[in-house]
Amino acid sequence: MLKVALTEKGFPATTPGAWRVEVALHTPAHAALDDRLSYTAPAALPPGTLVRVPLGRREVLGVVWDAVPLEAGSSEQGAVALKLVAAALDDLPPLGSAWRELVAFAARYYQRSLGEIALAALPPQLRDLSGVQLARRLKRRRTGSEDAAATAAPAADATPEQAEALRRIEAEAGPFLLFGSTGSGKTEVYLQAVGRLLARAPDAQALVMVPEINLTPQLEARFRARFGSEAVVSLHSGMTNPQRLASWLAAHAGQARIVLGTRMAVFASMPTLQLIVVDEEHDPSYKQQEGARYSARDLAVWRGRNEGAKVILGSATPSLESWHQSRPAEGDDPGGRYVRLAMPSRVGAGALPAVRLVDMALQPPKTVLSAGLLDAIGQRIARGEQSMVFLNRRGYAPVLACGDCGWKSECPHCSAYRVFHKIDRTLRCHHCGFAERVPRACPACGNPDIAPVGRGTEQLEEHLAELLAPVHRPDGSPVRVARIDADSTRKQGALESQLAAVHAGDVDVLVGTQMIAKGHDFRRITLVAAVNPDGALFSSDFRAPERLFSLLMQSAGRAGRDAAYLAAQGATAEMWIQTSHRDHPLFAALRRHDYPAFAQGELTERRAAAMPPFAYQALLRADAKTQEAAQAFLNAASVAADALEGADRVTRYPAVPLAIQRVANVERAQMLVESDSRAALQRLLAQWQPLLHGLRRTPEGKGVIRWLIDVDPQQI
């Protein structure tokens, strides 16, 4: 470890052979500091070296980006008194050039500082470890993991569709869009693609990404069973800091052959990366919604191209961007950049579930579950089968209200209602977290008859248990209804134990949010029901129909995944959808499981409206003490942009409040920026940055707490 002494004033002595070192740091937000700060070191430090440097009164972790010799007594050194690097963590191999290029691209494209991206990509515990502590950990890893070679267990026989997909993945460059129906065996393609890679190149590494933490345990179990525990590590925010550091070190040293993770794993340091898999590539969870708002899916494609690694994007309902990029050549259209691989058939000759639409306009008023749906669930319980009921709203009811004076459970800090949670008798805001006990009477008029309005998963679970009480399981025991959502899985290990109960057959009806709709391989579920999906049909967000179709089709895919089980039961898989708009084109495509037809319709509308993927967008967001201040800042920013080069190629729409305009007493507004040229949009955003920093110091910036740019936003 490099240790150097400082002079009495805290500056380095002018010694021959000193070096000027450019270091990427996570500097304070909107400090308008350069991407890299300069320090001196008595010896050359290779780019990618982790160092500790003084910043203000603190000592922080940084990444060396460049180093140049600095002659003793030179004018450059005399002009600026540079501080000295405090220490270098040189027991750790430097971060490679490919990793630095990925970070630099992400910082440029998503309009964030280099240091913010670089430091966020590193395990948090690295910031606190001294060089000696890090050396001890590295020594323990070397002695405990001498051999992490992946020894693949025998693979299952590939179906003809899987075999053709694997053949093309080996023969062609990609990137590949693996368009496989739910239950078609996309995971087996991933496993065999990784196995073939490691058989060819035992030192190669593969990155496999999933959209959400709750999908990692089952995927990790399959990869460990196939390749052994030593070869596989996980990287996601649900791990403890020591666990994340251990996994990151194993990947960085090349000891881990396979890294499984969520969106943060796209920045994992993997020096011999040769394959990237992005499962459920359509999922909005791949887009970071705080801080640096990057898309892990898009960065995975860029990283694969930059590092010569093959990229597989897998989904039964691809994002419209990826679907458009994988279009075949036709006429004057040269086609997309991706290679589309189709796997339309389910493994084991299983059929996709029949979709049944229930017209709620024909049901009695206030019907929650139609009689036909209840009867179908009861029949399955009596045969020992499982059902899944999907409602994408947690809590007992979205609002508590007084029928006398009209009081509602508004959050005092947000422009949203607090959700009623019956299980702990609280009103809880899902935006700022503010919670209070349910009042005994209306706070406004004293009426004791305040009542829930609408329903969430808690109420649905309770309602189902009451309605199904007369039904019994084959052994005569009562029905068991369980709920899986963000509330029921809050405790560590709760999700794993609840999923295990479902897999073991201890649950007859599973109620939940979108957490249960994606990726899970439930073998005994033969019926899936969506209770109230209509809200997204008429949303102001143009992506809402795409997300709804994907969610419903993914939910349907949880039913009838085991053809042998269905045959033994003499059952058929079904998807029930309760809707008041059964003639909507989205449901027509869903009944046929026809994603291509749905995608074609949506893309036709988007082309006519000049929306992505036929245009490129960014949002300029401002948070302020008042809505007027937020919008004034955005409008002033728009006026300032008029003078920028190429501003005429970028449309800037008027500033508007967000759908939920106040969160935690902060007012929020946004401005949509759009262009038919990605390059023109990026040029304007890059020129805009210094103007936005300057606006904070003008009257128009008064009251503004923060601003940010969201490139390729997923929600508008």
Short mmCIF file of C-alpha atoms in Angstrom, two decimals, residues 43-493:
data_model
loop_
_atom_site.label_atom_id
_atom_site.label_comp_id
_atom_site.label_asym_id
_atom_site.label_seq_id
_atom_site.Cartn_x
_atom_site.Cartn_y
_atom_site.Cartn_z
CA ALA A 43 4.92 7.27 -8.02
CA ALA A 44 2.91 6.39 -11.11
CA LEU A 45 -0.47 4.84 -10.33
CA PRO A 46 -2.02 2.69 -13.09
CA PRO A 47 -5.45 3.79 -14.33
CA GLY A 48 -8.14 1.85 -12.49
CA THR A 49 -6.29 1.88 -9.16
CA LEU A 50 -8.49 2.53 -6.14
CA VAL A 51 -7.13 5.33 -3.96
CA ARG A 52 -8.06 7.29 -0.86
CA VAL A 53 -7.81 11.04 -1.28
CA PRO A 54 -8.74 14.11 0.78
CA LEU A 55 -11.91 15.93 -0.27
CA GLY A 56 -12.74 18.87 1.95
CA ARG A 57 -12.44 17.61 5.52
CA ARG A 58 -13.06 14.00 4.57
CA GLU A 59 -10.99 11.21 3.07
CA VAL A 60 -12.88 9.44 0.29
CA LEU A 61 -12.46 6.56 -2.13
CA GLY A 62 -11.73 7.33 -5.76
CA VAL A 63 -10.64 5.65 -8.99
CA VAL A 64 -7.48 6.75 -10.81
CA TRP A 65 -8.45 7.67 -14.35
CA ASP A 66 -5.16 9.00 -15.63
CA ALA A 67 -1.65 9.84 -14.43
CA VAL A 68 0.99 12.10 -16.03
CA PRO A 69 4.52 12.99 -14.86
CA LEU A 70 4.86 16.29 -13.04
CA GLU A 71 8.25 17.92 -13.13
CA ALA A 72 9.55 19.34 -9.84
CA GLY A 73 9.14 23.11 -9.66
CA SER A 74 7.16 23.25 -12.90
CA SER A 75 4.76 26.14 -13.48
CA GLU A 76 1.85 23.71 -13.52
CA GLN A 77 2.69 22.50 -10.04
CA GLY A 78 3.33 26.00 -8.77
CA ALA A 79 0.05 27.37 -10.12
CA VAL A 80 -2.21 25.01 -8.18
CA ALA A 81 -1.32 23.48 -4.83
CA LEU A 82 -2.51 19.95 -5.38
CA LYS A 83 -3.25 17.70 -2.44
CA LEU A 84 -1.50 14.39 -2.08
CA VAL A 85 -3.07 10.97 -2.59
CA ALA A 86 -3.40 9.54 0.93
CA ALA A 87 -3.19 5.85 0.07
CA ALA A 88 -3.54 3.43 -2.82
CA LEU A 89 -5.29 0.08 -2.44
CA ASP A 90 -2.70 -1.57 -4.63
CA ASP A 91 -3.33 -5.09 -3.30
CA LEU A 92 -6.41 -5.00 -5.50
CA PRO A 93 -5.79 -5.35 -9.26
CA PRO A 94 -6.71 -2.13 -11.10
CA LEU A 95 -10.14 -1.91 -12.69
CA GLY A 96 -9.73 -2.74 -16.37
CA SER A 97 -10.00 -0.40 -19.33
CA ALA A 98 -13.25 -2.05 -20.51
CA TRP A 99 -14.88 -1.35 -17.13
CA ARG A 100 -13.72 2.26 -17.23
CA GLU A 101 -15.07 2.66 -20.76
CA LEU A 102 -18.45 1.32 -19.62
CA VAL A 103 -18.56 3.78 -16.72
CA ALA A 104 -17.48 6.68 -18.94
CA PHE A 105 -20.15 5.86 -21.53
CA ALA A 106 -22.88 5.57 -18.87
CA ALA A 107 -21.85 8.91 -17.37
CA ARG A 108 -21.91 10.64 -20.78
CA TYR A 109 -25.16 9.10 -22.01
CA TYR A 110 -27.16 9.46 -18.80
CA GLN A 111 -25.78 12.93 -18.04
CA ARG A 112 -24.21 12.12 -14.66
CA SER A 113 -20.74 12.66 -13.26
CA LEU A 114 -18.06 10.08 -13.94
CA GLY A 115 -17.33 9.64 -10.25
CA GLU A 116 -20.98 9.13 -9.32
CA ILE A 117 -21.31 6.20 -11.73
CA ALA A 118 -17.91 4.74 -10.88
CA LEU A 119 -18.34 4.82 -7.10
CA ALA A 120 -21.95 3.62 -7.19
CA ALA A 121 -20.74 0.59 -9.17
CA LEU A 122 -18.36 -0.45 -6.39
CA PRO A 123 -19.36 -2.36 -3.23
CA PRO A 124 -20.16 0.11 -0.41
CA GLN A 125 -17.79 -1.62 2.02
CA LEU A 126 -14.79 -0.77 -0.15
CA ARG A 127 -15.24 2.86 0.92
CA ASP A 128 -14.56 1.97 4.56
CA LEU A 129 -11.80 -0.64 4.34
CA SER A 130 -8.17 0.32 4.84
CA GLY A 131 -5.50 -1.20 2.64
CA VAL A 132 -4.49 -3.59 5.43
CA GLN A 133 -8.09 -4.76 5.98
CA LEU A 134 -8.57 -5.27 2.26
CA ALA A 135 -5.32 -7.24 2.01
CA ARG A 136 -6.52 -9.58 4.77
CA ARG A 137 -9.82 -10.21 2.96
CA LEU A 138 -8.04 -10.89 -0.32
CA LYS A 139 -5.71 -13.33 1.41
CA ARG A 140 -8.68 -15.18 2.92
CA ARG A 141 -10.34 -15.38 -0.50
CA ARG A 142 -7.19 -16.77 -2.12
CA THR A 143 -6.72 -19.46 0.52
CA GLY A 144 -10.42 -20.35 0.61
CA SER A 145 -11.08 -20.37 -3.14
CA GLU A 146 -8.09 -21.88 -4.83
CA ASP A 147 -10.21 -23.60 -7.44
CA ALA A 148 -13.50 -22.15 -8.61
CA ALA A 149 -13.59 -24.01 -11.89
CA ALA A 150 -17.11 -24.64 -13.13
CA THR A 151 -17.89 -28.32 -13.57
CA ALA A 152 -21.18 -28.51 -15.44
CA ALA A 153 -23.61 -31.24 -14.49
CA PRO A 154 -25.29 -33.05 -17.40
CA ALA A 155 -27.74 -30.80 -19.20
CA ALA A 156 -31.30 -31.75 -20.04
CA ASP A 157 -32.04 -32.76 -23.61
CA ALA A 158 -32.78 -29.63 -25.59
CA THR A 159 -36.03 -29.33 -27.49
CA PRO A 160 -35.69 -28.72 -31.25
CA GLU A 161 -36.48 -25.02 -30.69
CA GLN A 162 -33.90 -24.74 -27.91
CA ALA A 163 -31.30 -26.56 -29.99
CA GLU A 164 -31.85 -24.21 -32.95
CA ALA A 165 -31.57 -21.16 -30.69
CA LEU A 166 -28.32 -22.46 -29.19
CA ARG A 167 -26.92 -23.25 -32.64
CA ARG A 168 -27.56 -19.71 -33.84
CA ILE A 169 -26.17 -18.18 -30.65
CA GLU A 170 -22.91 -20.03 -31.26
CA ALA A 171 -22.80 -19.30 -34.99
CA GLU A 172 -23.85 -15.63 -35.10
CA ALA A 173 -22.63 -12.46 -33.42
CA GLY A 174 -25.93 -11.13 -32.03
CA PRO A 175 -27.16 -9.40 -29.92
CA PHE A 176 -29.96 -11.95 -29.69
CA LEU A 177 -33.59 -11.44 -28.69
CA LEU A 178 -34.80 -14.82 -27.41
CA PHE A 179 -38.56 -14.52 -27.93
CA GLY A 180 -39.89 -17.55 -26.10
CA SER A 181 -43.38 -18.12 -24.75
CA THR A 182 -43.78 -18.62 -21.01
CA GLY A 183 -42.72 -22.18 -20.22
CA SER A 184 -40.72 -22.60 -23.44
CA GLY A 185 -37.49 -23.24 -21.53
CA LYS A 186 -35.59 -19.97 -21.95
CA THR A 187 -33.70 -20.64 -18.69
CA GLU A 188 -32.43 -23.96 -20.07
CA VAL A 189 -31.10 -22.07 -23.10
CA TYR A 190 -29.24 -19.72 -20.75
CA LEU A 191 -27.83 -22.66 -18.78
CA GLN A 192 -26.65 -24.50 -21.87
CA ALA A 193 -25.23 -21.34 -23.49
CA VAL A 194 -23.18 -20.73 -20.33
CA GLY A 195 -22.16 -24.40 -20.18
CA ARG A 196 -20.93 -24.40 -23.77
CA LEU A 197 -19.00 -21.18 -23.21
CA LEU A 198 -17.21 -22.56 -20.15
CA ALA A 199 -16.46 -25.82 -21.92
CA ARG A 200 -14.74 -23.87 -24.71
CA ALA A 201 -13.01 -21.33 -22.47
CA PRO A 202 -12.73 -22.47 -18.81
CA ASP A 203 -11.53 -18.99 -17.74
CA ALA A 204 -14.44 -17.14 -19.38
CA GLN A 205 -17.08 -15.35 -17.32
CA ALA A 206 -20.83 -14.98 -17.84
CA LEU A 207 -23.20 -12.37 -16.43
CA VAL A 208 -26.85 -13.38 -15.97
CA MET A 209 -29.28 -10.62 -14.97
CA VAL A 210 -32.83 -10.77 -13.62
CA PRO A 211 -35.12 -7.77 -13.03
CA GLU A 212 -35.96 -8.27 -9.35
CA ILE A 213 -34.29 -9.64 -6.22
CA ASN A 214 -37.08 -12.14 -5.56
CA LEU A 215 -36.20 -13.97 -8.80
CA THR A 216 -32.55 -14.54 -7.89
CA PRO A 217 -32.86 -17.42 -5.35
CA GLN A 218 -34.53 -19.89 -7.72
CA LEU A 219 -32.23 -18.98 -10.61
CA GLU A 220 -29.19 -19.19 -8.33
CA ALA A 221 -30.28 -22.66 -7.19
CA ARG A 222 -30.48 -23.88 -10.80
CA PHE A 223 -27.09 -22.45 -11.74
CA ARG A 224 -25.41 -23.82 -8.61
CA ALA A 225 -26.92 -27.25 -9.26
CA ARG A 226 -25.58 -27.18 -12.82
CA PHE A 227 -22.17 -25.55 -12.30
CA GLY A 228 -21.29 -25.91 -8.61
CA SER A 229 -21.43 -23.38 -5.78
CA GLU A 230 -17.86 -22.09 -6.08
CA ALA A 231 -18.33 -20.92 -9.66
CA VAL A 232 -21.49 -18.86 -9.03
CA VAL A 233 -21.93 -15.60 -7.06
CA SER A 234 -24.85 -13.19 -6.72
CA LEU A 235 -24.87 -9.38 -6.76
CA HIS A 236 -27.96 -7.46 -5.66
CA SER A 237 -29.03 -4.88 -3.10
CA GLY A 238 -30.68 -7.47 -0.86
CA MET A 239 -27.28 -8.80 0.18
CA THR A 240 -25.33 -7.55 3.19
CA ASN A 241 -22.34 -5.31 2.52
CA PRO A 242 -19.82 -8.09 3.34
CA GLN A 243 -21.66 -10.48 0.99
CA ARG A 244 -21.65 -7.93 -1.83
CA LEU A 245 -17.95 -7.25 -1.32
CA ALA A 246 -17.10 -10.97 -1.35
CA SER A 247 -19.06 -11.53 -4.57
CA TRP A 248 -17.58 -8.45 -6.24
CA LEU A 249 -14.02 -9.48 -5.32
CA ALA A 250 -14.59 -12.97 -6.70
CA ALA A 251 -15.86 -11.52 -9.99
CA HIS A 252 -13.09 -8.90 -10.19
CA ALA A 253 -10.40 -11.52 -9.60
CA GLY A 254 -11.91 -13.83 -12.22
CA GLN A 255 -12.56 -16.54 -9.63
CA ALA A 256 -16.34 -16.42 -10.12
CA ARG A 257 -17.20 -17.84 -13.51
CA ILE A 258 -20.89 -16.82 -13.32
CA VAL A 259 -22.37 -13.67 -11.78
CA LEU A 260 -26.13 -13.55 -11.18
CA GLY A 261 -27.63 -10.21 -10.32
CA THR A 262 -30.13 -7.42 -10.72
CA ARG A 263 -29.54 -4.17 -12.63
CA MET A 264 -26.53 -3.15 -10.49
CA ALA A 265 -24.66 -6.24 -11.72
CA VAL A 266 -24.26 -4.69 -15.19
CA PHE A 267 -21.33 -2.72 -13.68
CA ALA A 268 -19.66 -5.78 -12.13
CA SER A 269 -15.92 -5.88 -12.83
CA MET A 270 -15.50 -9.07 -14.88
CA PRO A 271 -12.15 -9.11 -16.71
CA THR A 272 -12.93 -12.16 -18.89
CA LEU A 273 -16.61 -11.49 -19.64
CA GLN A 274 -17.80 -13.30 -22.77
CA LEU A 275 -21.56 -13.75 -22.33
CA ILE A 276 -24.34 -11.52 -20.96
CA VAL A 277 -27.91 -12.75 -20.40
CA VAL A 278 -30.73 -10.32 -19.61
CA ASP A 279 -33.77 -12.35 -18.55
CA GLU A 280 -37.23 -10.72 -18.76
CA GLU A 281 -35.54 -7.91 -20.67
CA HIS A 282 -38.81 -6.00 -20.99
CA ASP A 283 -39.12 -5.42 -17.27
CA PRO A 284 -39.19 -1.74 -16.15
CA SER A 285 -37.10 -2.71 -13.10
CA TYR A 286 -33.99 -2.65 -15.30
CA LYS A 287 -34.32 1.15 -15.36
CA GLN A 288 -32.88 2.79 -12.26
CA GLN A 289 -35.34 5.32 -10.81
CA GLU A 290 -33.08 7.10 -8.32
CA GLY A 291 -29.75 8.89 -8.78
CA ALA A 292 -28.14 7.93 -12.07
CA ARG A 293 -31.16 6.75 -14.07
CA TYR A 294 -29.47 4.18 -16.29
CA SER A 295 -31.04 1.27 -18.16
CA ALA A 296 -29.16 -1.91 -17.25
CA ARG A 297 -30.56 -3.67 -20.32
CA ASP A 298 -29.28 -1.02 -22.72
CA LEU A 299 -25.91 -0.86 -20.95
CA ALA A 300 -25.65 -4.66 -21.20
CA VAL A 301 -26.02 -4.43 -24.99
CA TRP A 302 -23.43 -1.64 -25.17
CA ARG A 303 -21.04 -3.53 -22.88
CA GLY A 304 -21.36 -6.70 -24.93
CA ARG A 305 -20.52 -4.86 -28.14
CA ASN A 306 -17.61 -3.01 -26.54
CA GLU A 307 -16.08 -6.10 -24.91
CA GLY A 308 -16.85 -8.62 -27.64
CA ALA A 309 -19.25 -10.55 -25.40
CA LYS A 310 -22.40 -12.15 -26.77
CA VAL A 311 -25.68 -10.75 -25.42
CA ILE A 312 -28.96 -12.66 -25.04
CA LEU A 313 -32.11 -10.69 -24.23
CA GLY A 314 -34.90 -13.05 -23.21
CA SER A 315 -38.64 -12.45 -22.86
CA ALA A 316 -42.09 -13.77 -23.72
CA THR A 317 -43.21 -10.15 -24.12
CA PRO A 318 -40.19 -8.14 -25.31
CA SER A 319 -40.02 -4.39 -24.91
CA LEU A 320 -41.24 -2.65 -28.04
CA GLU A 321 -37.75 -1.13 -28.43
CA SER A 322 -36.12 -4.58 -28.52
CA TRP A 323 -38.88 -6.01 -30.73
CA HIS A 324 -38.38 -3.17 -33.21
CA GLN A 325 -34.60 -3.64 -33.12
CA SER A 326 -35.04 -7.34 -33.98
CA ARG A 327 -37.36 -6.80 -36.96
CA PRO A 328 -36.34 -8.73 -40.09
CA ALA A 329 -35.17 -6.92 -43.23
CA GLU A 330 -38.02 -6.11 -45.58
CA GLY A 331 -37.97 -4.06 -48.78
CA ASP A 332 -35.99 -0.86 -48.22
CA ASP A 333 -35.91 -1.52 -44.46
CA PRO A 334 -32.54 -3.14 -43.58
CA GLY A 335 -34.03 -4.57 -40.39
CA GLY A 336 -32.93 -4.20 -36.80
CA ARG A 337 -29.57 -4.71 -35.11
CA TYR A 338 -30.72 -7.70 -33.04
CA VAL A 339 -31.16 -11.32 -34.13
CA ARG A 340 -34.63 -12.63 -33.23
CA LEU A 341 -34.78 -16.25 -32.02
CA ALA A 342 -38.30 -17.66 -31.63
CA MET A 343 -39.36 -20.42 -29.23
CA PRO A 344 -43.19 -20.44 -29.43
CA SER A 345 -43.79 -23.90 -27.94
CA ARG A 346 -43.93 -24.92 -24.29
CA VAL A 347 -41.61 -27.66 -23.07
CA GLY A 348 -43.35 -31.02 -22.78
CA ALA A 349 -46.03 -30.18 -25.34
CA GLY A 350 -47.94 -28.15 -22.75
CA ALA A 351 -50.54 -25.75 -24.08
CA LEU A 352 -50.73 -22.09 -23.15
CA PRO A 353 -53.67 -21.35 -20.85
CA ALA A 354 -57.05 -20.50 -22.34
CA VAL A 355 -57.93 -16.85 -21.64
CA ARG A 356 -61.46 -16.20 -20.40
CA LEU A 357 -62.83 -12.65 -20.14
CA VAL A 358 -65.50 -11.85 -17.56
CA ASP A 359 -67.56 -8.76 -18.41
CA MET A 360 -67.93 -7.02 -15.04
CA ALA A 361 -70.59 -4.72 -16.50
CA LEU A 362 -72.91 -7.76 -16.47
CA GLN A 363 -72.14 -8.66 -12.86
CA PRO A 364 -74.14 -7.47 -9.82
CA PRO A 365 -72.97 -4.11 -8.39
CA LYS A 366 -69.91 -4.23 -6.09
CA THR A 367 -68.97 -7.73 -7.25
CA VAL A 368 -65.34 -8.44 -6.38
CA LEU A 369 -65.06 -11.99 -7.74
CA SER A 370 -67.58 -13.27 -10.26
CA ALA A 371 -69.55 -16.43 -9.49
CA GLY A 372 -67.97 -18.24 -12.43
CA LEU A 373 -64.44 -17.46 -11.25
CA LEU A 374 -65.22 -18.55 -7.67
CA ASP A 375 -66.67 -21.81 -8.94
CA ALA A 376 -63.60 -22.46 -11.12
CA ILE A 377 -61.26 -21.84 -8.16
CA GLY A 378 -63.39 -24.11 -5.95
CA GLN A 379 -63.22 -26.94 -8.48
CA ARG A 380 -59.45 -26.73 -8.57
CA ILE A 381 -59.16 -26.75 -4.78
CA ALA A 382 -61.34 -29.86 -4.63
CA ARG A 383 -58.96 -31.60 -7.07
CA GLY A 384 -55.87 -30.55 -5.12
CA GLU A 385 -54.74 -27.95 -7.68
CA GLN A 386 -53.59 -24.40 -7.00
CA SER A 387 -54.88 -21.04 -8.19
CA MET A 388 -53.28 -17.59 -8.31
CA VAL A 389 -55.22 -14.32 -8.00
CA PHE A 390 -53.39 -11.21 -9.12
CA LEU A 391 -54.16 -7.65 -7.96
CA ASN A 392 -51.45 -5.04 -8.37
CA ARG A 393 -52.36 -2.99 -5.29
CA ARG A 394 -51.08 -3.85 -1.84
CA GLY A 395 -52.66 -2.98 1.50
CA TYR A 396 -56.29 -3.49 2.55
CA ALA A 397 -57.78 -0.51 0.71
CA PRO A 398 -56.24 2.40 -1.21
CA VAL A 399 -58.14 4.98 0.83
CA LEU A 400 -60.20 5.36 4.02
CA ALA A 401 -63.13 7.77 3.72
CA CYS A 402 -65.96 9.39 5.67
CA GLY A 403 -69.38 9.20 4.03
CA ASP A 404 -70.73 12.21 5.96
CA CYS A 405 -68.22 14.99 5.30
CA GLY A 406 -66.13 13.52 2.47
CA TRP A 407 -62.86 13.30 4.46
CA LYS A 408 -60.28 10.96 2.91
CA SER A 409 -57.02 9.61 4.27
CA GLU A 410 -54.80 12.09 2.44
CA CYS A 411 -51.11 12.16 3.28
CA PRO A 412 -50.22 15.53 4.88
CA HIS A 413 -46.84 15.46 3.11
CA CYS A 414 -47.80 14.16 -0.36
CA SER A 415 -50.49 14.73 -2.96
CA ALA A 416 -51.62 11.11 -2.49
CA TYR A 417 -53.82 9.07 -0.18
CA ARG A 418 -52.51 6.96 2.65
CA VAL A 419 -53.31 3.28 2.18
CA PHE A 420 -55.29 1.44 4.85
CA HIS A 421 -53.39 -1.59 6.18
CA LYS A 422 -55.79 -3.63 8.30
CA ILE A 423 -53.18 -6.12 9.47
CA ASP A 424 -51.54 -3.51 11.73
CA ARG A 425 -54.37 -0.92 11.73
CA THR A 426 -52.31 1.82 10.10
CA LEU A 427 -52.72 4.42 7.39
CA ARG A 428 -49.46 4.33 5.46
CA CYS A 429 -48.22 6.53 2.61
CA HIS A 430 -46.48 4.40 0.00
CA HIS A 431 -44.58 7.44 -1.28
CA CYS A 432 -42.99 9.07 1.77
CA GLY A 433 -43.54 6.31 4.35
CA PHE A 434 -45.56 8.46 6.77
CA ALA A 435 -47.79 6.19 8.90
CA GLU A 436 -50.35 6.72 11.65
CA ARG A 437 -52.78 4.54 13.57
CA VAL A 438 -56.26 4.40 12.06
CA PRO A 439 -58.39 7.06 13.80
CA ARG A 440 -61.40 5.87 15.86
CA ALA A 441 -63.60 8.45 14.12
CA CYS A 442 -63.41 10.90 11.23
CA PRO A 443 -60.80 13.56 12.12
CA ALA A 444 -62.90 16.22 10.39
CA CYS A 445 -66.45 15.62 11.69
CA GLY A 446 -66.20 12.90 14.33
CA ASN A 447 -68.31 10.37 12.42
CA PRO A 448 -67.33 6.88 13.69
CA ASP A 449 -68.39 5.21 10.44
CA ILE A 450 -65.29 5.74 8.34
CA ALA A 451 -64.88 2.95 5.79
CA PRO A 452 -62.37 1.60 3.28
CA VAL A 453 -62.86 2.45 -0.38
CA GLY A 454 -61.51 0.13 -3.07
CA ARG A 455 -59.48 -2.97 -2.33
CA GLY A 456 -55.94 -4.22 -2.06
CA THR A 457 -54.32 -7.62 -1.65
CA GLU A 458 -54.98 -7.76 2.12
CA GLN A 459 -58.73 -7.34 1.59
CA LEU A 460 -58.74 -9.75 -1.35
CA GLU A 461 -57.02 -12.40 0.76
CA GLU A 462 -59.59 -11.96 3.54
CA HIS A 463 -62.50 -11.94 1.07
CA LEU A 464 -61.35 -15.12 -0.66
CA ALA A 465 -60.94 -16.93 2.64
CA GLU A 466 -64.57 -16.07 3.53
CA LEU A 467 -66.01 -17.01 0.14
CA LEU A 468 -64.10 -20.30 -0.06
CA ALA A 469 -64.82 -21.38 3.52
CA PRO A 470 -67.42 -23.98 2.39
CA VAL A 471 -64.86 -25.57 0.02
CA HIS A 472 -62.50 -28.28 1.28
CA ARG A 473 -59.31 -29.82 0.02
CA PRO A 474 -59.28 -33.47 -1.12
CA ASP A 475 -58.32 -34.60 2.40
CA GLY A 476 -61.21 -32.66 3.94
CA SER A 477 -59.03 -29.92 5.46
CA PRO A 478 -59.97 -26.22 5.07
CA VAL A 479 -58.77 -24.05 2.22
CA ARG A 480 -55.44 -22.28 2.66
CA VAL A 481 -55.14 -18.77 1.17
CA ALA A 482 -51.75 -17.02 1.23
CA ARG A 483 -50.58 -13.57 0.18
CA ILE A 484 -47.26 -12.50 -1.30
CA ASP A 485 -46.55 -8.79 -1.69
CA ALA A 486 -44.05 -6.20 -0.46
CA ASP A 487 -45.71 -6.14 2.97
CA SER A 488 -45.84 -9.89 3.59
CA THR A 489 -42.21 -10.39 2.50
CA ARG A 490 -40.65 -7.53 4.45
CA LYS A 491 -38.79 -9.76 6.91
CA GLN A 492 -35.61 -11.49 5.79
CA GLY A 493 -36.29 -14.98 4.50
#
